mmCIF file of C-alpha atoms in Angstrom:
data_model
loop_
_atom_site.group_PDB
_atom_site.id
_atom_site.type_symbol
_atom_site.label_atom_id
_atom_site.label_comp_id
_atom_site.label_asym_id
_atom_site.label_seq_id
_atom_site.Cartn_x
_atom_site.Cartn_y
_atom_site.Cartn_z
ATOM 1 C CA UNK A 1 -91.894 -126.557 187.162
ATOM 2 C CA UNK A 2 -88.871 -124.931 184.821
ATOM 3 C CA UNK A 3 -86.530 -123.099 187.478
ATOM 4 C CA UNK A 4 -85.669 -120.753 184.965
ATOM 5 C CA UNK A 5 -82.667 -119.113 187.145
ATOM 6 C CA UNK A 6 -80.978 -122.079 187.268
ATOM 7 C CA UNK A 7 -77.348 -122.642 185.910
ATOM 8 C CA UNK A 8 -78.417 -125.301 183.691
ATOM 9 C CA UNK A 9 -81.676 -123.075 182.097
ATOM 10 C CA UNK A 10 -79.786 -120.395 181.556
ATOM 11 C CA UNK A 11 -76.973 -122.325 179.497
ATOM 12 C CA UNK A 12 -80.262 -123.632 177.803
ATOM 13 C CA UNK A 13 -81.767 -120.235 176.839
ATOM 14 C CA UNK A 14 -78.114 -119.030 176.158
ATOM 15 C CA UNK A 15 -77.303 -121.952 173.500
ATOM 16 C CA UNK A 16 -81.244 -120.802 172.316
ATOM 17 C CA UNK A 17 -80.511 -117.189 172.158
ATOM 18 C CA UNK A 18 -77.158 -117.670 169.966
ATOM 19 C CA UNK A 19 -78.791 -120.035 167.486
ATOM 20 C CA UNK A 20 -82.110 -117.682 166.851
ATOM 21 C CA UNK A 21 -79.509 -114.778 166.901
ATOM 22 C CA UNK A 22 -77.635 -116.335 163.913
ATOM 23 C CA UNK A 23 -80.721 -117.183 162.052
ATOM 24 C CA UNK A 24 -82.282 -114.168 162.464
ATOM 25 C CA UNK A 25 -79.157 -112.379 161.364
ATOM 26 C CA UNK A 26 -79.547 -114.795 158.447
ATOM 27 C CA UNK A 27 -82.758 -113.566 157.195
ATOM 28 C CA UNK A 28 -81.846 -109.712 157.676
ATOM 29 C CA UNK A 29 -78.953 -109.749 155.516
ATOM 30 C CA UNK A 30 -81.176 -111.194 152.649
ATOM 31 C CA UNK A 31 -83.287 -109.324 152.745
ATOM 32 C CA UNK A 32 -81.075 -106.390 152.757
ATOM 33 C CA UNK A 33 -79.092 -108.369 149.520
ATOM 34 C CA UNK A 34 -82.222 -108.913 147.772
ATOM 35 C CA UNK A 35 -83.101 -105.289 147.948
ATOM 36 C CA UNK A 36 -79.555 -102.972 147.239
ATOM 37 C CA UNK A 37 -80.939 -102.525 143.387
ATOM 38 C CA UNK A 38 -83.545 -100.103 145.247
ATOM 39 C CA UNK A 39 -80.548 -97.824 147.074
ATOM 40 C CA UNK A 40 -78.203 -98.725 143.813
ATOM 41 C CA UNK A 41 -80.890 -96.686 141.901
ATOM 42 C CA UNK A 42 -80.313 -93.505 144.176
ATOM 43 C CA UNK A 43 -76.315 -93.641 143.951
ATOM 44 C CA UNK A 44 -76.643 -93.780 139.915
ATOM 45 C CA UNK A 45 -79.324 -90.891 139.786
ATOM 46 C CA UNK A 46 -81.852 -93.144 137.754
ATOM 47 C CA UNK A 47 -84.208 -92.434 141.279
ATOM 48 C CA UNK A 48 -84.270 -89.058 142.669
ATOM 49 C CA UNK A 49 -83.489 -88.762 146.239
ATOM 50 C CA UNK A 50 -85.648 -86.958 148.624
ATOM 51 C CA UNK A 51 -85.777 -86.310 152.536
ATOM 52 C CA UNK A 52 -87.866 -89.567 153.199
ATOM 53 C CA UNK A 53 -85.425 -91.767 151.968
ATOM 54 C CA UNK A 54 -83.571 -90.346 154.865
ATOM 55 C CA UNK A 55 -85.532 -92.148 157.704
ATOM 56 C CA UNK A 56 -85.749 -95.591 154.942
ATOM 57 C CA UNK A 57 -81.936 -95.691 154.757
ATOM 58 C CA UNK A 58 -81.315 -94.990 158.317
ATOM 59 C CA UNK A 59 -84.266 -97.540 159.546
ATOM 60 C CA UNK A 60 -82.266 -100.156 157.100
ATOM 61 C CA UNK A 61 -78.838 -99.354 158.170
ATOM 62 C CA UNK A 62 -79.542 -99.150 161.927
ATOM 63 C CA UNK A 63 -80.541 -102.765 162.101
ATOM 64 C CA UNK A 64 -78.182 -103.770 160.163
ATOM 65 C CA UNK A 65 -75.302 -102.412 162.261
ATOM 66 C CA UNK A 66 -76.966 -103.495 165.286
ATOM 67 C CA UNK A 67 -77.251 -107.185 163.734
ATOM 68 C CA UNK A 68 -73.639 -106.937 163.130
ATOM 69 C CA UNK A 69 -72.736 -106.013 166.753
ATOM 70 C CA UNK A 70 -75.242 -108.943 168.189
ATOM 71 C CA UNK A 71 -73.101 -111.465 166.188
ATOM 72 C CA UNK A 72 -69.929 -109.522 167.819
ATOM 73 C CA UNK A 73 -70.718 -110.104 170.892
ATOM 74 C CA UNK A 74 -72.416 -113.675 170.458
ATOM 75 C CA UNK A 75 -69.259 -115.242 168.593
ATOM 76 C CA UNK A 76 -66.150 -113.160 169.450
ATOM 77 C CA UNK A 77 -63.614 -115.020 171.932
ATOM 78 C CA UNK A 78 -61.655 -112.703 173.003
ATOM 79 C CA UNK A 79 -62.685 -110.313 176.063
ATOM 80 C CA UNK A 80 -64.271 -106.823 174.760
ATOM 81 C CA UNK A 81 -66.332 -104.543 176.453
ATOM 82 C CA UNK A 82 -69.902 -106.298 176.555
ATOM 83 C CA UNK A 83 -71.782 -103.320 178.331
ATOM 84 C CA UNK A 84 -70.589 -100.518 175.726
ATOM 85 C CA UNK A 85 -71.097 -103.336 173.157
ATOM 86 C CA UNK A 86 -74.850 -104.408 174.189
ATOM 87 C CA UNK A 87 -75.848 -100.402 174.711
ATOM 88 C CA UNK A 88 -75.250 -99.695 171.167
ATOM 89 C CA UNK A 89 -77.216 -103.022 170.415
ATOM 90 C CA UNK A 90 -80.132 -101.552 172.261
ATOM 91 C CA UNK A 91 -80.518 -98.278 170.780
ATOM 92 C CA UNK A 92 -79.354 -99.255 168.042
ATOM 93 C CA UNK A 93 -82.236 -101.294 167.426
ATOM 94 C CA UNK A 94 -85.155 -99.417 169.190
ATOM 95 C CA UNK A 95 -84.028 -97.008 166.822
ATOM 96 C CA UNK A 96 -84.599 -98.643 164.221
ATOM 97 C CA UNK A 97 -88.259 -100.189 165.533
ATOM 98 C CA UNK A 98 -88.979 -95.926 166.044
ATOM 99 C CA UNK A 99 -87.931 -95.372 162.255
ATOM 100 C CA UNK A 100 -90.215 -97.970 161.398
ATOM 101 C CA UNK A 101 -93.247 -96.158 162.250
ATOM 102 C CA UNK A 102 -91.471 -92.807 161.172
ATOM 103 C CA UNK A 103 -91.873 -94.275 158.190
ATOM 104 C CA UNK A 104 -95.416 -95.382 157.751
ATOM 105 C CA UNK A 105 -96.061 -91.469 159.561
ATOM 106 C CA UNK A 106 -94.491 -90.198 156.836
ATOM 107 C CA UNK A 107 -97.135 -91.639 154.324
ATOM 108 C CA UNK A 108 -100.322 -91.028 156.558
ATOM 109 C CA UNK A 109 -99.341 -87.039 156.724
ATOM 110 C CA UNK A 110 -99.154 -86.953 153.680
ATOM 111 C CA UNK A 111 -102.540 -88.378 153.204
ATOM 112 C CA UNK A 112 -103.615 -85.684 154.612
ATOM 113 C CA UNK A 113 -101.944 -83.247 152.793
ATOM 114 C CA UNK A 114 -100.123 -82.111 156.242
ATOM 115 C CA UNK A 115 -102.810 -80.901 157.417
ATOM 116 C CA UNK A 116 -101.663 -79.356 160.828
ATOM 117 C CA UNK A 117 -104.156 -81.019 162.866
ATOM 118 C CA UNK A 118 -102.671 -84.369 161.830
ATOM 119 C CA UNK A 119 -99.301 -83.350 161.673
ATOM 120 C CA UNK A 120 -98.504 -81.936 164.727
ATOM 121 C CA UNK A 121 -100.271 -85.072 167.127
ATOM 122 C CA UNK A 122 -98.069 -87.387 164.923
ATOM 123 C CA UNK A 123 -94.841 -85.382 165.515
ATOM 124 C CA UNK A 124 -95.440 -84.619 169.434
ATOM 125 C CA UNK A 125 -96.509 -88.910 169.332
ATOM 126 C CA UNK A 126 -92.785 -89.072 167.643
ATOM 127 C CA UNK A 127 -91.311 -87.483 170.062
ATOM 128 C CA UNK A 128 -93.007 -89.423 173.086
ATOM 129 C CA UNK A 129 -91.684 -92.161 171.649
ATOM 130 C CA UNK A 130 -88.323 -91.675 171.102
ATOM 131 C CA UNK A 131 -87.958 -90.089 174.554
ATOM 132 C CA UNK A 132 -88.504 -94.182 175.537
ATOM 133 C CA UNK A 133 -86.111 -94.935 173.039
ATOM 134 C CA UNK A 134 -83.463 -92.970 174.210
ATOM 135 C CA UNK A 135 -83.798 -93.781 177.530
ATOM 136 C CA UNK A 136 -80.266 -95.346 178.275
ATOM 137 C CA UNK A 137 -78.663 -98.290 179.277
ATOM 138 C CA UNK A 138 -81.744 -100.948 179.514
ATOM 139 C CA UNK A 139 -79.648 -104.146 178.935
ATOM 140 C CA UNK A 140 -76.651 -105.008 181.796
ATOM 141 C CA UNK A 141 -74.261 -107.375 179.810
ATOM 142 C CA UNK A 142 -70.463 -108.795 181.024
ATOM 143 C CA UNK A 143 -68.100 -110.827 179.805
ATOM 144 C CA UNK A 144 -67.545 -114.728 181.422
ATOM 145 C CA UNK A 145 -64.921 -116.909 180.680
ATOM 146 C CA UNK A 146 -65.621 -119.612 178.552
ATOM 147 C CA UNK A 147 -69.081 -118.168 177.521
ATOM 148 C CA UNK A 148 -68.345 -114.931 176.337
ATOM 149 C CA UNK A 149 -70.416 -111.843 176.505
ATOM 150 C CA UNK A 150 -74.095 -112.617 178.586
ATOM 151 C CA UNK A 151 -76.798 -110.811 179.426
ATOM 152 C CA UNK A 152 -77.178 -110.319 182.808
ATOM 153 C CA UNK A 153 -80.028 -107.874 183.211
ATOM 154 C CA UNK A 154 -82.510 -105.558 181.666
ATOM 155 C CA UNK A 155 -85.169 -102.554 182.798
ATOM 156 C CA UNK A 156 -87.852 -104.363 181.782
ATOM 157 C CA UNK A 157 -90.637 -101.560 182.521
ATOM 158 C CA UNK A 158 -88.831 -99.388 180.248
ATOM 159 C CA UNK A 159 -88.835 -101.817 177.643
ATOM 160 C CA UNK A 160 -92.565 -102.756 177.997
ATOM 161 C CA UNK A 161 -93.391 -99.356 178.113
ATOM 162 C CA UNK A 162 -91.751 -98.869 174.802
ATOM 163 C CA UNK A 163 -92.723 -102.122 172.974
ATOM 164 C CA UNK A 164 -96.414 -101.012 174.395
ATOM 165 C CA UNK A 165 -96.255 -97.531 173.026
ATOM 166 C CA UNK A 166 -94.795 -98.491 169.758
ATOM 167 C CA UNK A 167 -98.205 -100.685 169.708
ATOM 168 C CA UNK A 168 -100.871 -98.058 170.100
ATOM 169 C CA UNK A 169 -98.611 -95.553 167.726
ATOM 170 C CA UNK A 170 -99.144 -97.830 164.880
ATOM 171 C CA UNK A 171 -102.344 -98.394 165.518
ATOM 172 C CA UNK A 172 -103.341 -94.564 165.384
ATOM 173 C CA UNK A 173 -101.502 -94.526 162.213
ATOM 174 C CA UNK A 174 -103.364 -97.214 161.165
ATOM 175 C CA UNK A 175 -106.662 -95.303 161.829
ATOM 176 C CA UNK A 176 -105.763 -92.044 160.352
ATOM 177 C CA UNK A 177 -104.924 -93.849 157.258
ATOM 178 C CA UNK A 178 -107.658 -95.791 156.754
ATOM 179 C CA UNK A 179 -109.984 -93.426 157.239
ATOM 180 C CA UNK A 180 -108.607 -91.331 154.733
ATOM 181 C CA UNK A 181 -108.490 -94.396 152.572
ATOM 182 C CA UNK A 182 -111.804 -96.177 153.227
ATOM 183 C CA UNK A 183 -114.407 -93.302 154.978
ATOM 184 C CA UNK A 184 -112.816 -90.021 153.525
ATOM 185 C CA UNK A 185 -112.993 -91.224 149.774
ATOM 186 C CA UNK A 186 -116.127 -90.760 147.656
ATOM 187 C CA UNK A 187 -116.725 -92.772 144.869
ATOM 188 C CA UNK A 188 -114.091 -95.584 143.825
ATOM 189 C CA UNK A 189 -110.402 -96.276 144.839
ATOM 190 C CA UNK A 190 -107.515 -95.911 142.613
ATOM 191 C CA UNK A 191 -104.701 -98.809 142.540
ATOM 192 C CA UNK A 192 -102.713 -96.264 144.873
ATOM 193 C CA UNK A 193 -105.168 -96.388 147.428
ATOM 194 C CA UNK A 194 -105.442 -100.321 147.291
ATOM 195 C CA UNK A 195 -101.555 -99.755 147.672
ATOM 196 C CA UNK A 196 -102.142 -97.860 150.969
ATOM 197 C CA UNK A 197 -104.687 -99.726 152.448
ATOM 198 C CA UNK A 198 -103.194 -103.392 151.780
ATOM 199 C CA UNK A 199 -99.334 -102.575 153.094
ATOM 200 C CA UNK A 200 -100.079 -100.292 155.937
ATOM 201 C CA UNK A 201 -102.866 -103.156 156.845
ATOM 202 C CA UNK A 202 -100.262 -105.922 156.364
ATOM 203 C CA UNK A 203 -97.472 -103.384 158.340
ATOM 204 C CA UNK A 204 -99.515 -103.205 161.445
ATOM 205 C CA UNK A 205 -100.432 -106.591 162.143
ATOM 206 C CA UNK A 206 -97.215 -107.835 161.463
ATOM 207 C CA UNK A 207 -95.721 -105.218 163.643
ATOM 208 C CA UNK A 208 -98.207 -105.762 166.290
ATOM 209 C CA UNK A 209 -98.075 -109.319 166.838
ATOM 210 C CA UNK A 210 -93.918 -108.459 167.069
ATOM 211 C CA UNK A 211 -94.430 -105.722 169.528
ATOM 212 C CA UNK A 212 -96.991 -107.875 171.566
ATOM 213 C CA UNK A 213 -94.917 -110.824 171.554
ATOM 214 C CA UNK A 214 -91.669 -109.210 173.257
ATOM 215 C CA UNK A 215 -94.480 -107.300 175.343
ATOM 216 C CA UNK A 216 -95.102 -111.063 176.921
ATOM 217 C CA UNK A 217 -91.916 -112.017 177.399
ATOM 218 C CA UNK A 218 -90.527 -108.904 179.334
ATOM 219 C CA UNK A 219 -93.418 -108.849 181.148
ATOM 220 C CA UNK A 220 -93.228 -112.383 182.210
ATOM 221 C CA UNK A 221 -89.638 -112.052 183.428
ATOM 222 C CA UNK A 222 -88.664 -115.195 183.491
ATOM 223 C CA UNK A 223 -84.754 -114.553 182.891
ATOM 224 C CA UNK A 224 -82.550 -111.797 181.654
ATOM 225 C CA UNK A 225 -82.190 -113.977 178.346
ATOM 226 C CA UNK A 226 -85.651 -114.996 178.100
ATOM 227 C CA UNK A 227 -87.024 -111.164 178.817
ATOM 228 C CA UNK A 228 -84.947 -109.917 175.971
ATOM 229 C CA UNK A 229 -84.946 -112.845 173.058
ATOM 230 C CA UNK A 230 -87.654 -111.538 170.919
ATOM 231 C CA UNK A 231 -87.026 -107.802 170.960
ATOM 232 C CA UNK A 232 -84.837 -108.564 167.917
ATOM 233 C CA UNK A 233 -87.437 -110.538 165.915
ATOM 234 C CA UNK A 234 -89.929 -107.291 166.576
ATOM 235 C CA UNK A 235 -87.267 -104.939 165.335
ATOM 236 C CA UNK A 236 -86.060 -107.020 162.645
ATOM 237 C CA UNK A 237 -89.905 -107.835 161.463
ATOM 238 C CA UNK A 238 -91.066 -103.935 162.306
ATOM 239 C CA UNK A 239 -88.282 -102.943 159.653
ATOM 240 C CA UNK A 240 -88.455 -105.302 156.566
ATOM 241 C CA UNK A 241 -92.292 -104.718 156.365
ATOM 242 C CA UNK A 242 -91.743 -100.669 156.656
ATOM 243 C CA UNK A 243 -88.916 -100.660 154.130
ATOM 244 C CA UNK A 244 -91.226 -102.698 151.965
ATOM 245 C CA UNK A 245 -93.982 -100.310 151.887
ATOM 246 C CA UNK A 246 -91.762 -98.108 151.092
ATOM 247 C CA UNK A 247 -90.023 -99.834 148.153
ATOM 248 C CA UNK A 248 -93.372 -101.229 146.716
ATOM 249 C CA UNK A 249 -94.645 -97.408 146.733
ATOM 250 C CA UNK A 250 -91.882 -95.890 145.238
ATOM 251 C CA UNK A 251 -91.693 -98.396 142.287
ATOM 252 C CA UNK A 252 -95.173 -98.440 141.917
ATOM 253 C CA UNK A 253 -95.031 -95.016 139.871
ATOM 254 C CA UNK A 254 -92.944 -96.436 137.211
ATOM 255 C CA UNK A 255 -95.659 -98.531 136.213
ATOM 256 C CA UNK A 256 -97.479 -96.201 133.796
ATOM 257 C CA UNK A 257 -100.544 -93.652 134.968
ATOM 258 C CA UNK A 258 -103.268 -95.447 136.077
ATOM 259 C CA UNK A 259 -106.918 -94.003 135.395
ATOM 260 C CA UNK A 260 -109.911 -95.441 137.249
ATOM 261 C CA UNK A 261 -113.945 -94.590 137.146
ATOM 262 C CA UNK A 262 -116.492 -93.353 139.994
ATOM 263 C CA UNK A 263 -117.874 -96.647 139.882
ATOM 264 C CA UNK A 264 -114.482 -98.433 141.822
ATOM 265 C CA UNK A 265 -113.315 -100.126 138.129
ATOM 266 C CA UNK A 266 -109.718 -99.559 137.270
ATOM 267 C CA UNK A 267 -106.873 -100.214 134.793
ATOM 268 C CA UNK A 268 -103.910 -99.065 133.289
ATOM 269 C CA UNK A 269 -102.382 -96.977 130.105
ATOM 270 C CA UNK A 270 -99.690 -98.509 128.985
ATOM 271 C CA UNK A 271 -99.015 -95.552 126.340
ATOM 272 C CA UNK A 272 -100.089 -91.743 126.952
ATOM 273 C CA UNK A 273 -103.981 -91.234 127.224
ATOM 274 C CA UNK A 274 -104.975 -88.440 124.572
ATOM 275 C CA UNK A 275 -107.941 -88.853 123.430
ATOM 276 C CA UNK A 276 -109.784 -86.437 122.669
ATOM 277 C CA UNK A 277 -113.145 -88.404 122.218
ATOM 278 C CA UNK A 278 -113.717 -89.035 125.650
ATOM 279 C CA UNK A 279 -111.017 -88.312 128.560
ATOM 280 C CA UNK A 280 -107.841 -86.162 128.018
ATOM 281 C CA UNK A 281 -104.883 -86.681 130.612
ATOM 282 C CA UNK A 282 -102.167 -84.570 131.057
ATOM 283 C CA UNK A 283 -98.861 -86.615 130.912
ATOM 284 C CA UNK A 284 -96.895 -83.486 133.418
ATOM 285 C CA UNK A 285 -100.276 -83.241 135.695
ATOM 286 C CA UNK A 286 -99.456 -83.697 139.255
ATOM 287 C CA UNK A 287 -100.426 -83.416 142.719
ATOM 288 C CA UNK A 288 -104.079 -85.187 141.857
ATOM 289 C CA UNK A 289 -105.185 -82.884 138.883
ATOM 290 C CA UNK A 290 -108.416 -84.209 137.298
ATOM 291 C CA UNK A 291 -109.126 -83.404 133.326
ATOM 292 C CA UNK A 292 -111.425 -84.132 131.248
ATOM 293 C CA UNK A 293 -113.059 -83.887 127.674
ATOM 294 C CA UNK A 294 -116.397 -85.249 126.451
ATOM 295 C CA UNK A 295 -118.156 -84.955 123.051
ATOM 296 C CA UNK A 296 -122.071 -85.735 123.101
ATOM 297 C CA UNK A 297 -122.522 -85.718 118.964
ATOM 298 C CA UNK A 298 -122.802 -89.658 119.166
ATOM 299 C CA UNK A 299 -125.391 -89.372 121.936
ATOM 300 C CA UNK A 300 -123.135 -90.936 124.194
ATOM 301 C CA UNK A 301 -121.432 -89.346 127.478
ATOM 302 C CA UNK A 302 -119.036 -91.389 129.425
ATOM 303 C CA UNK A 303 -117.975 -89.582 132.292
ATOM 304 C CA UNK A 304 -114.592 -91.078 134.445
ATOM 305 C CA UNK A 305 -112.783 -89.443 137.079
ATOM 306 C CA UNK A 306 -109.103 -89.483 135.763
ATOM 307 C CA UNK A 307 -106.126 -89.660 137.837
ATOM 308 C CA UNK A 308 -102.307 -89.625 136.572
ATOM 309 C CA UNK A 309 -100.279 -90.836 138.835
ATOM 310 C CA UNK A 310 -96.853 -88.352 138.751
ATOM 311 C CA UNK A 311 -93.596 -89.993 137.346
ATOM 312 C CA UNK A 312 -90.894 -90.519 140.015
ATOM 313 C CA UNK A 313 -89.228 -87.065 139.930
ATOM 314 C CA UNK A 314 -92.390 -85.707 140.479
ATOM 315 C CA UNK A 315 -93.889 -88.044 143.370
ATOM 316 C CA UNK A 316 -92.356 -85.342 146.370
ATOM 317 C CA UNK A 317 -93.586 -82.373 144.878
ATOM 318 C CA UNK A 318 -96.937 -82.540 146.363
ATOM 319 C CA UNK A 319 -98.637 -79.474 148.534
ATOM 320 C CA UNK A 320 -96.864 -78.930 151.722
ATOM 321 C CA UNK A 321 -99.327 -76.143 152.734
ATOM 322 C CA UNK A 322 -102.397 -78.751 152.378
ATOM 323 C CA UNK A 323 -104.469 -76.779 149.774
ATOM 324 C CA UNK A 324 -106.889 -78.679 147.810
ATOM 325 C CA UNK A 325 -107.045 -78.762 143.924
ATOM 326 C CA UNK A 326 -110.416 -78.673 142.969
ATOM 327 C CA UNK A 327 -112.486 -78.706 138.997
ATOM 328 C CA UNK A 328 -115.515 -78.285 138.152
ATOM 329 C CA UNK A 329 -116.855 -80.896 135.818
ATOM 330 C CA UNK A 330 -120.313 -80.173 134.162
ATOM 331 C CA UNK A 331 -122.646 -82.909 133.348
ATOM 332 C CA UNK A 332 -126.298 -82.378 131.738
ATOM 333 C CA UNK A 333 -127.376 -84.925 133.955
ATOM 334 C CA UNK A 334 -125.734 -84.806 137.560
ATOM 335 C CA UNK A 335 -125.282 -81.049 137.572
ATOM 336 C CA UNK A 336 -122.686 -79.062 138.445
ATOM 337 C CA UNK A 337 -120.345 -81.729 140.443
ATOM 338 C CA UNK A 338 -117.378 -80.833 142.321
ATOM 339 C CA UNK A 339 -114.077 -83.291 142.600
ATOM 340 C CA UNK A 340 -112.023 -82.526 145.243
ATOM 341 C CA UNK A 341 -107.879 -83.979 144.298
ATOM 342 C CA UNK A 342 -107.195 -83.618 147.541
ATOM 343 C CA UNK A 343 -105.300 -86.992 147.865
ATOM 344 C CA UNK A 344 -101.653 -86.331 147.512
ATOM 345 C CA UNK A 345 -99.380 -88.766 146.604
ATOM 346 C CA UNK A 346 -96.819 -89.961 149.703
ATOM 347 C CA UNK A 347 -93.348 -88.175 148.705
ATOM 348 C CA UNK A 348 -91.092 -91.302 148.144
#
């Protein structure tokens, strides 16, 4: 049986600690490299900036000042303050696990065309969980000679409590979206939607398994290094798959509109779609707005369900108030049908 408050353990976990620390470190900071085209395009105006990016540039930046500090106060060797240095560490980086699923909130409201009976639960959710966040000083850390700065002790029911809440938040979100996604769509999904489904899918296991992971850990307690090693990998992991989603949707506009049928097929236009034979597209329609044009002289009527999807200074300016876009579409064979654009487009 492992004593693991021995002398010689905790060297062990401490030599551990600094070597994931480094590599970890290691992996954030290329992935941050890898990405700066994405903010370059904001500073040089070729990408319009609105308030979303806020919460993606200050989930980014938060980690990576936090990252910066844990390598502080991992290789420094001369004597600094370790407690002030570890707080900021702490919030720091809860902070940026909370902008994380700020983040993925962001998209699911507007899913739902903030709708007030989504919007409001998600925001009072927010709030819960940043009152964990902000909770204080969770991590006791103090300089020792020859070792530098340790940890000595955490408040690990805080932390559980907020690695288990940031759980079940992303899984709500996870269930508001894909209901809009899967249940709350009639006919055939759109590329977009795919989009959607596929990253917030991909964001909530890997943020889960994260979460759950330092969830074991704290609540196994086995040292005051051991109980706090893999809150960084949940942060660090929480973050690059949030800012991801939100890169991959962003850039996905520039890609040309994208028109799909009621029957779930789908493709792109590479040029603008004109036509006048068959299906007319507005290239400044926004916000969802279906058109369309058929002639029945040939004997043939090919009925689609046309979507644009709006160029990137345009992807923001969807409905705040939640109203629904609606056309009527006649066919001589369905009747009088009703499309409902109520889908609006996430505002990054």
């Amino acid at each position: 049986m492992v004593d693991w408050n021995s002398q010689a353990e905790l060297v062990v976990d401490s030599t551990v600690f600094l070597k994931f620390m480094h590599a970890l470190s290691g992996l954030y900071f290329w992935e941050v490299v890898t990405s700066l085209d994405f903010e370059w395009a904001f500073f040089t105006g070729k990408k319009r900036f609105h308030y979303p990016a806020v919460f993606y540039f200050l989930n980014r930046y938060c980690l990576f000042f936090t990252m910066i500090g844990i390598l502080i106060a991992l290789d420094t060797t001369t004597e600094i303050d370790c407690q002030a240095l570890y707080t900021f560490n702490q919030i720091m980086g809860q902070a940026s696990s909370g902008l994380a699923s700020i983040n993925l909130s962001i998209r699911t409201m507007a899913l739902w065309s903030h709708n007030r009976y989504i919007v409001i639960p998600i925001i009072v959710i927010i709030l819960g969980h940043w009152s964990l966040i902000l909770q204080g000083v969770l991590v006791k850390a103090s300089w020792v000679d020859g070792a530098g700065c340790l940890v000595t002790g955490s408040n690990n029911t805080i932390l559980a409590a907020t690695f288990i809440y940031s759980m079940c938040f992303d899984l709500i979100i996870l269930l508001l979206s894909m209901y809009k996604l899967v249940i709350g769509v009639k006919g055939g999904r759109s590329q977009l939607m795919g989009l959607l489904f596929k990253d917030g899918l991909v964001y909530f296991v890997i943020a889960f398994l994260a979460n759950l992971l330092a969830t074991v850990f704290i609540m196994l307690n086995l040292n005051a290094i051991m109980s706090v090693i893999f809150n960084v990998p949940a942060a660090i992991f929480s973050t690059i798959v949030a800012c991801r989603a939100v890169r991959r949707l962003t850039n996905f506009s520039q890609k040309g509109p994208e028109v799909f049928s009621s029957t779930g097929h789908s493709f792109r236009v590479a040029g603008p779609a004109t036509s006048a034979n068959t299906i007319g597209i507005s290239p400044v329609s926004a916000r969802g707005t279906i058109k369309h044009k058929s002639e029945l002289s040939n004997g043939v009527h090919v009925q689609m369900q046309t979507f644009t999807v709006a160029d990137e200074d345009r992807m923001s300016d969807y409905n705040s108030e939640g109203d629904t876009q609606k056309t009527r579409i006649q066919d001589p064979e369905m009747g009088d049908a009703e499309i409902s654009a109520e889908f609006k487009r996430p505002p990054y």
